[in-house]
Amino acid sequence: MSEECSHNCSECGSDCTDRTAPQSFLAQANEASNVRKVIGIVSGKGGVGKSLVTSLLACSMLKKGFTAAILDADITGPSIPKMFGIQEKAYANDLGIEPVNTKSGIRIMSLNLLLENDTDPVIWRGPMIAGVVKQFWTDVCWGDVDYMFVDMPPGTGDVPLTVFQSLPVDGIIVVTSPQELVGMIVGKAVNMAEAMNIPVLGIVENMSYFECPSCHEKHYIFGDSHIEEMAALYGIAHVARIPIVPEIAAACDSGEVEAINLSSLQELTDILEEE
């Protein structure tokens, strides 16, 4: 045992034979960062709109008067910069890497902000990808941030594990779509969070329905919604549905996600505010 031992094994990284509690893998944030809440946005599979939900939540919290940031942990498929229309690149100073601000002031860090060309492929193995995600926490000068949203890649692999272990995640929001198959995959994401002692704050069903602009009848293009059943099954208290709206897709494609006005996530943002 070291003479400088604080007897707080959970926060100690030393390989000590006298350890009485599990070692903490939490990484130290950059000295120029003060992040109060970290919320992970997860999905069991790709293509369900996880990056959209991440962006909309960050925009919503900003409109509530909080400072917001997005850590784009989807290293091989980073889409956050394009959704916000960001063209500039991140740069480094003596303290670390400076995130790029969106038009409204959301702080963004994504691998595409470091690549010479947005279309350059990232042909890396899992451990290297996970290491970069960790560096986005330790090496980026986030400044004062009330809510950081982490856009994670789909599944339960290296990157989600790195985020859950290395970042002080306060909770996750699961994103899904109406297909019945997704229910099983949602279960994997929820069970992983529970195994890591991360609370599930809510579930969002994207592409839930299409509302006819003429008669306002709802059409369930991808099948009947099962979000209530899944929420009950996994004990998730808060649900939200995002309809199929062509204007949303158009805004994301043109880099104008900040211009989207959507009330569907109001309950979730209220819950985040109360956390």
mmCIF file with all atom_site columns, C-alpha atoms in Angstrom, residues 81-159:
data_model
loop_
_atom_site.group_PDB
_atom_site.id
_atom_site.type_symbol
_atom_site.label_atom_id
_atom_site.label_alt_id
_atom_site.label_comp_id
_atom_site.label_asym_id
_atom_site.label_entity_id
_atom_site.label_seq_id
_atom_site.pdbx_PDB_ins_code
_atom_site.Cartn_x
_atom_site.Cartn_y
_atom_site.Cartn_z
_atom_site.occupancy
_atom_site.B_iso_or_equiv
_atom_site.pdbx_formal_charge
_atom_site.auth_seq_id
_atom_site.auth_comp_id
_atom_site.auth_asym_id
_atom_site.auth_atom_id
_atom_site.pdbx_PDB_model_num
ATOM 1  C CA . PRO A 1 81  ? -21.296 17.860 -38.144 1.00 0.00 ? 81  PRO A CA 1
ATOM 2  C CA . LYS A 1 82  ? -23.294 17.508 -41.377 1.00 0.00 ? 82  LYS A CA 1
ATOM 3  C CA . MET A 1 83  ? -26.615 17.775 -39.563 1.00 0.00 ? 83  MET A CA 1
ATOM 4  C CA . PHE A 1 84  ? -25.500 21.107 -38.111 1.00 0.00 ? 84  PHE A CA 1
ATOM 5  C CA . GLY A 1 85  ? -23.920 22.324 -41.349 1.00 0.00 ? 85  GLY A CA 1
ATOM 6  C CA . ILE A 1 86  ? -20.442 22.587 -39.831 1.00 0.00 ? 86  ILE A CA 1
ATOM 7  C CA . GLN A 1 87  ? -17.676 23.130 -42.375 1.00 0.00 ? 87  GLN A CA 1
ATOM 8  C CA . GLU A 1 88  ? -14.772 24.274 -40.204 1.00 0.00 ? 88  GLU A CA 1
ATOM 9  C CA . LYS A 1 89  ? -12.293 21.964 -38.516 1.00 0.00 ? 89  LYS A CA 1
ATOM 10 C CA . ALA A 1 90  ? -11.345 21.628 -34.869 1.00 0.00 ? 90  ALA A CA 1
ATOM 11 C CA . TYR A 1 91  ? -7.948  22.945 -33.754 1.00 0.00 ? 91  TYR A CA 1
ATOM 12 C CA . ALA A 1 92  ? -5.654  22.402 -30.794 1.00 0.00 ? 92  ALA A CA 1
ATOM 13 C CA . ASN A 1 93  ? -4.146  24.805 -28.290 1.00 0.00 ? 93  ASN A CA 1
ATOM 14 C CA . ASP A 1 94  ? -1.909  24.387 -25.253 1.00 0.00 ? 94  ASP A CA 1
ATOM 15 C CA . LEU A 1 95  ? -4.734  22.861 -23.203 1.00 0.00 ? 95  LEU A CA 1
ATOM 16 C CA . GLY A 1 96  ? -6.115  20.474 -25.787 1.00 0.00 ? 96  GLY A CA 1
ATOM 17 C CA . ILE A 1 97  ? -8.571  20.371 -28.680 1.00 0.00 ? 97  ILE A CA 1
ATOM 18 C CA . GLU A 1 98  ? -11.183 23.084 -29.039 1.00 0.00 ? 98  GLU A CA 1
ATOM 19 C CA . PRO A 1 99  ? -14.671 21.866 -30.022 1.00 0.00 ? 99  PRO A CA 1
ATOM 20 C CA . VAL A 1 100 ? -16.493 23.563 -32.879 1.00 0.00 ? 100 VAL A CA 1
ATOM 21 C CA . ASN A 1 101 ? -19.570 25.642 -32.090 1.00 0.00 ? 101 ASN A CA 1
ATOM 22 C CA . THR A 1 102 ? -22.770 25.373 -34.093 1.00 0.00 ? 102 THR A CA 1
ATOM 23 C CA . LYS A 1 103 ? -24.718 28.449 -35.185 1.00 0.00 ? 103 LYS A CA 1
ATOM 24 C CA . SER A 1 104 ? -26.694 28.465 -31.949 1.00 0.00 ? 104 SER A CA 1
ATOM 25 C CA . GLY A 1 105 ? -23.711 27.678 -29.729 1.00 0.00 ? 105 GLY A CA 1
ATOM 26 C CA . ILE A 1 106 ? -23.808 23.899 -29.208 1.00 0.00 ? 106 ILE A CA 1
ATOM 27 C CA . ARG A 1 107 ? -20.265 22.556 -28.784 1.00 0.00 ? 107 ARG A CA 1
ATOM 28 C CA . ILE A 1 108 ? -19.420 19.659 -31.080 1.00 0.00 ? 108 ILE A CA 1
ATOM 29 C CA . MET A 1 109 ? -16.558 17.192 -31.268 1.00 0.00 ? 109 MET A CA 1
ATOM 30 C CA . SER A 1 110 ? -16.559 14.578 -33.998 1.00 0.00 ? 110 SER A CA 1
ATOM 31 C CA . LEU A 1 111 ? -13.855 12.735 -35.884 1.00 0.00 ? 111 LEU A CA 1
ATOM 32 C CA . ASN A 1 112 ? -14.998 14.414 -39.087 1.00 0.00 ? 112 ASN A CA 1
ATOM 33 C CA . LEU A 1 113 ? -13.856 17.707 -37.557 1.00 0.00 ? 113 LEU A CA 1
ATOM 34 C CA . LEU A 1 114 ? -10.316 16.304 -37.529 1.00 0.00 ? 114 LEU A CA 1
ATOM 35 C CA . LEU A 1 115 ? -10.218 14.589 -40.926 1.00 0.00 ? 115 LEU A CA 1
ATOM 36 C CA . GLU A 1 116 ? -8.986  16.424 -44.010 1.00 0.00 ? 116 GLU A CA 1
ATOM 37 C CA . ASN A 1 117 ? -12.006 15.251 -46.008 1.00 0.00 ? 117 ASN A CA 1
ATOM 38 C CA . ASP A 1 118 ? -15.422 14.312 -44.641 1.00 0.00 ? 118 ASP A CA 1
ATOM 39 C CA . THR A 1 119 ? -15.534 11.250 -46.858 1.00 0.00 ? 119 THR A CA 1
ATOM 40 C CA . ASP A 1 120 ? -12.181 9.833  -45.705 1.00 0.00 ? 120 ASP A CA 1
ATOM 41 C CA . PRO A 1 121 ? -12.882 6.325  -44.349 1.00 0.00 ? 121 PRO A CA 1
ATOM 42 C CA . VAL A 1 122 ? -11.908 5.377  -40.811 1.00 0.00 ? 122 VAL A CA 1
ATOM 43 C CA . ILE A 1 123 ? -10.427 1.894  -41.163 1.00 0.00 ? 123 ILE A CA 1
ATOM 44 C CA . TRP A 1 124 ? -9.523  1.195  -37.550 1.00 0.00 ? 124 TRP A CA 1
ATOM 45 C CA . ARG A 1 125 ? -9.945  -1.711 -35.191 1.00 0.00 ? 125 ARG A CA 1
ATOM 46 C CA . GLY A 1 126 ? -12.149 -1.527 -32.114 1.00 0.00 ? 126 GLY A CA 1
ATOM 47 C CA . PRO A 1 127 ? -9.542  -0.664 -29.459 1.00 0.00 ? 127 PRO A CA 1
ATOM 48 C CA . MET A 1 128 ? -8.251  2.294  -31.475 1.00 0.00 ? 128 MET A CA 1
ATOM 49 C CA . ILE A 1 129 ? -11.779 3.591  -32.045 1.00 0.00 ? 129 ILE A CA 1
ATOM 50 C CA . ALA A 1 130 ? -12.559 3.265  -28.338 1.00 0.00 ? 130 ALA A CA 1
ATOM 51 C CA . GLY A 1 131 ? -9.334  5.106  -27.517 1.00 0.00 ? 131 GLY A CA 1
ATOM 52 C CA . VAL A 1 132 ? -10.334 8.071  -29.666 1.00 0.00 ? 132 VAL A CA 1
ATOM 53 C CA . VAL A 1 133 ? -13.709 8.295  -27.933 1.00 0.00 ? 133 VAL A CA 1
ATOM 54 C CA . LYS A 1 134 ? -11.950 8.388  -24.581 1.00 0.00 ? 134 LYS A CA 1
ATOM 55 C CA . GLN A 1 135 ? -9.657  11.138 -25.883 1.00 0.00 ? 135 GLN A CA 1
ATOM 56 C CA . PHE A 1 136 ? -12.702 13.183 -26.875 1.00 0.00 ? 136 PHE A CA 1
ATOM 57 C CA . TRP A 1 137 ? -13.392 13.325 -23.136 1.00 0.00 ? 137 TRP A CA 1
ATOM 58 C CA . THR A 1 138 ? -9.840  13.769 -21.832 1.00 0.00 ? 138 THR A CA 1
ATOM 59 C CA . ASP A 1 139 ? -8.293  15.945 -24.538 1.00 0.00 ? 139 ASP A CA 1
ATOM 60 C CA . VAL A 1 140 ? -11.125 18.265 -25.603 1.00 0.00 ? 140 VAL A CA 1
ATOM 61 C CA . CYS A 1 141 ? -11.554 21.645 -23.887 1.00 0.00 ? 141 CYS A CA 1
ATOM 62 C CA . TRP A 1 142 ? -15.314 21.500 -23.431 1.00 0.00 ? 142 TRP A CA 1
ATOM 63 C CA . GLY A 1 143 ? -15.534 24.474 -21.066 1.00 0.00 ? 143 GLY A CA 1
ATOM 64 C CA . ASP A 1 144 ? -18.663 24.853 -18.913 1.00 0.00 ? 144 ASP A CA 1
ATOM 65 C CA . VAL A 1 145 ? -21.345 22.476 -20.184 1.00 0.00 ? 145 VAL A CA 1
ATOM 66 C CA . ASP A 1 146 ? -24.674 21.780 -18.501 1.00 0.00 ? 146 ASP A CA 1
ATOM 67 C CA . TYR A 1 147 ? -25.674 18.841 -20.715 1.00 0.00 ? 147 TYR A CA 1
ATOM 68 C CA . MET A 1 148 ? -23.374 16.719 -22.866 1.00 0.00 ? 148 MET A CA 1
ATOM 69 C CA . PHE A 1 149 ? -25.067 14.240 -25.190 1.00 0.00 ? 149 PHE A CA 1
ATOM 70 C CA . VAL A 1 150 ? -22.975 11.302 -26.394 1.00 0.00 ? 150 VAL A CA 1
ATOM 71 C CA . ASP A 1 151 ? -24.068 9.958  -29.788 1.00 0.00 ? 151 ASP A CA 1
ATOM 72 C CA . MET A 1 152 ? -22.977 6.339  -29.597 1.00 0.00 ? 152 MET A CA 1
ATOM 73 C CA . PRO A 1 153 ? -22.652 3.798  -32.399 1.00 0.00 ? 153 PRO A CA 1
ATOM 74 C CA . PRO A 1 154 ? -25.280 1.044  -32.479 1.00 0.00 ? 154 PRO A CA 1
ATOM 75 C CA . GLY A 1 155 ? -24.825 -2.168 -30.553 1.00 0.00 ? 155 GLY A CA 1
ATOM 76 C CA . THR A 1 156 ? -23.098 -3.153 -27.336 1.00 0.00 ? 156 THR A CA 1
ATOM 77 C CA . GLY A 1 157 ? -19.454 -3.293 -28.409 1.00 0.00 ? 157 GLY A CA 1
ATOM 78 C CA . ASP A 1 158 ? -16.204 -1.533 -27.582 1.00 0.00 ? 158 ASP A CA 1
ATOM 79 C CA . VAL A 1 159 ? -17.373 2.068  -27.831 1.00 0.00 ? 159 VAL A CA 1
#
